[in-house]
Amino acid sequence: MKLLIIKLMKAKIMYKGIPASPGIVIGRARISQHIDLDLYGQQVKSSRKSLLEEKACLESSFEKARRDLEDLREATFREQGETYALIFDAHLLLLDDPEVKIQVLNKIENENADAAYALASVASGYVSTFKSMSDPYMSERADDIRDVFTRVLKYILGIDTKSNIGHEENSIWVSREQSPSDIAALDKTKVIGIVTETGGGTSHAAIMARNMEIPAVVGLNGILEQVSEGDLIILDGSIGDVIVNPKDEVISSYMEKASRLKLQNSLYRSYVGRSTQTSDGYHVRLGANIGTIDDLDSCEKNDFEEIGLYRSEFLFMERAELPSEEEQYQAYAGVIQKLKGKECTIRTLDIGGDKNLDYLSIEKEMNPFLGFRAIRFCLERSDIFKTQLRAILRASVHGNVRIMFPMVSSLDELLNAKEILQICQIELEREGLKWRSGIEIGVMIEVPSAALIADILAKHVNFFSLGTNDLLQYTCAVDRMNPKVSHLYEPLHPGLLRLIDLVARHAKSAGIKLGMCGSMAHIPELVPLFIGMGFDSLSMSALHILPTRKVISELDLNECKKKLENVLILETASEIRKFLGSNESKLDGNV
Ligand code: PEP
Ligand code: MG
């Protein structure tokens, strides 16, 4: 197989992009007709009709684009829920921004420009401003701006915006860029895969593809030059491979791989409804990590036992201002009620790092991951923190809520956070508002200083949850976002495993609950070590729950403990990898 892949690479028919949505599909390339906003914006067209005609064309194209976006919002709301539909609210806001239209009209009037050029040059100016922002979240918004105004441009140019993409069975959509509205408009019964030249794994479009379970590979620069309409394509969205016009033997090897995956998935499905325990009866709870209420469908499908991490910051994104206490209360209560008594660990606001809220105008930082983030932000902006805590407390009457503080690095921070929580409780009591008494309070252990004082922190909380995505980056001093050092982002680093073991021992001797919600929780080779350390719960993206349940069911507690002892005396990651028989298991980002 390895030889075959090397041969393929030489023949230049195999390309590697960024895996954005898992799954293997084989289909025909359908090339998306591309209109380049930037190119239109660089040249003055000399074909301006009368001023009135250009203005009328502009107005009607804006109007048609608006109707499209409203329809897309409606369809997305029906099929994918409110959170994804909000993307189109943001697009409508962009479309309605009076500033953009004024600038375009000025260009038509003062520069003798036609509507297409005027629109394209103003819009591409906005695109490049956003693109140049160093904050990855903001720079990805450039795609939204391009999406909205390319739609208007197509109407000005008289190009059908409902392209032929997806009108044929087994289509693999190949395009320069992905936009949420393009993806929402796909005929999902016909489009089986997506390949794009641009984009990253955290863009809205990638999130939507995952949500719709359409395999996707993004960031495959230059692929449009290699693929023609109707070419046969194999797409492996789990590892980012795209193979163009493969030979028969390659097709059969991928078909085999796909059917093995299918078989494997149906084997995993046989673990639905089973309890999670080792062969000798040691129970572990398997939780799901969610960002919004819409993620609960996938949790249900994958038989989750609890929500081990509710990333509350998603509620603060994709909007123009902070959510009010009432709005937050409704959102938390909605999730909690849907859980029907299952435990829900709500993590308080973790913004900063790679997650910025532009409406708060927080100053740019040299090292945002080491800066004004999570609990540090909340303790300084106690107004925002209190609003959230009050909303969570009020929502707690609807079910089984736990509160968890992120990025704590000292006892003082924890005590301050708890004090603010107490103030909120006193206020609510005074106002005659209810909350559930006895809510468990926990702390994420994701900063080495917190891990090293775990015995001290344990006296003040009911549980720990290991945030290994950050604990790894801070312990090994490796930026989790920087591909240049990604080879050093090593979950098997003996220093990290020793640190996790230390935290586990402190949690056990203090008698508090011990969980993990970072991406290491589902690495099959590491799960036995976590069982050996005595973890009570592991939380992960819903897709990993059933495979992890299978792994655990095949373990024996005493053997896990022995394995752990052996691992903790090894000196390097590669020794540990060899000992665990790991086949290059990789973390899959922050899912
Ligand atoms: C972690 O750091 O492991 C974690 C779960 O939090 P996040 O990925 O949201 O930073
Ligand atoms: Mg974290």
JSON list of C-alpha atoms and ligand atoms in Angstrom, two decimals, residues 309 311 313 347 350 355 369 373-374 406-407 444-447 466-471 473-474 480 517-518 590, ligand 2:
[
{"chain": "A", "resi": 309, "resn": "LEU", "atom": "CA", "xyz": [-17.73, 20.22, 28.31]},
{"chain": "A", "resi": 311, "resn": "ARG", "atom": "CA", "xyz": [-18.00, 25.53, 25.51]},
{"chain": "A", "resi": 313, "resn": "GLU", "atom": "CA", "xyz": [-18.16, 31.00, 24.39]},
{"chain": "A", "resi": 347, "resn": "ARG", "atom": "CA", "xyz": [-17.49, 25.94, 31.22]},
{"chain": "A", "resi": 350, "resn": "ASP", "atom": "CA", "xyz": [-13.15, 31.04, 27.59]},
{"chain": "A", "resi": 355, "resn": "LYS", "atom": "CA", "xyz": [-11.20, 33.15, 20.14]},
{"chain": "A", "resi": 369, "resn": "PHE", "atom": "CA", "xyz": [-2.53, 32.27, 24.43]},
{"chain": "A", "resi": 373, "resn": "ARG", "atom": "CA", "xyz": [-7.86, 34.87, 28.26]},
{"chain": "A", "resi": 374, "resn": "ALA", "atom": "CA", "xyz": [-10.62, 32.87, 29.98]},
{"chain": "A", "resi": 406, "resn": "PRO", "atom": "CA", "xyz": [-11.12, 27.53, 32.56]},
{"chain": "A", "resi": 407, "resn": "MET", "atom": "CA", "xyz": [-7.42, 28.38, 32.55]},
{"chain": "A", "resi": 444, "resn": "MET", "atom": "CA", "xyz": [-10.04, 22.85, 34.36]},
{"chain": "A", "resi": 445, "resn": "ILE", "atom": "CA", "xyz": [-6.50, 21.70, 34.83]},
{"chain": "A", "resi": 446, "resn": "GLU", "atom": "CA", "xyz": [-4.87, 23.06, 31.70]},
{"chain": "A", "resi": 447, "resn": "VAL", "atom": "CA", "xyz": [-2.01, 25.20, 32.99]},
{"chain": "A", "resi": 466, "resn": "LEU", "atom": "CA", "xyz": [-8.03, 17.91, 32.41]},
{"chain": "A", "resi": 467, "resn": "GLY", "atom": "CA", "xyz": [-7.90, 20.29, 29.45]},
{"chain": "A", "resi": 468, "resn": "THR", "atom": "CA", "xyz": [-5.13, 18.49, 27.63]},
{"chain": "A", "resi": 469, "resn": "ASN", "atom": "CA", "xyz": [-5.27, 20.63, 24.47]},
{"chain": "A", "resi": 470, "resn": "ASP", "atom": "CA", "xyz": [-3.93, 23.54, 26.47]},
{"chain": "A", "resi": 471, "resn": "LEU", "atom": "CA", "xyz": [-2.05, 21.56, 29.12]},
{"chain": "A", "resi": 473, "resn": "GLN", "atom": "CA", "xyz": [0.73, 23.42, 24.65]},
{"chain": "A", "resi": 474, "resn": "TYR", "atom": "CA", "xyz": [1.72, 25.08, 27.93]},
{"chain": "A", "resi": 480, "resn": "ARG", "atom": "CA", "xyz": [-1.29, 24.54, 19.39]},
{"chain": "A", "resi": 517, "resn": "CYS", "atom": "CA", "xyz": [-12.23, 16.92, 28.27]},
{"chain": "A", "resi": 518, "resn": "GLY", "atom": "CA", "xyz": [-9.21, 17.59, 26.03]},
{"chain": "A", "resi": 590, "resn": "ASN", "atom": "CA", "xyz": [-9.92, 21.18, 19.44]},
{"chain": "B", "resi": 2, "resn": "MG", "atom": "MG", "xyz": [-8.46, 24.86, 26.98]}
]
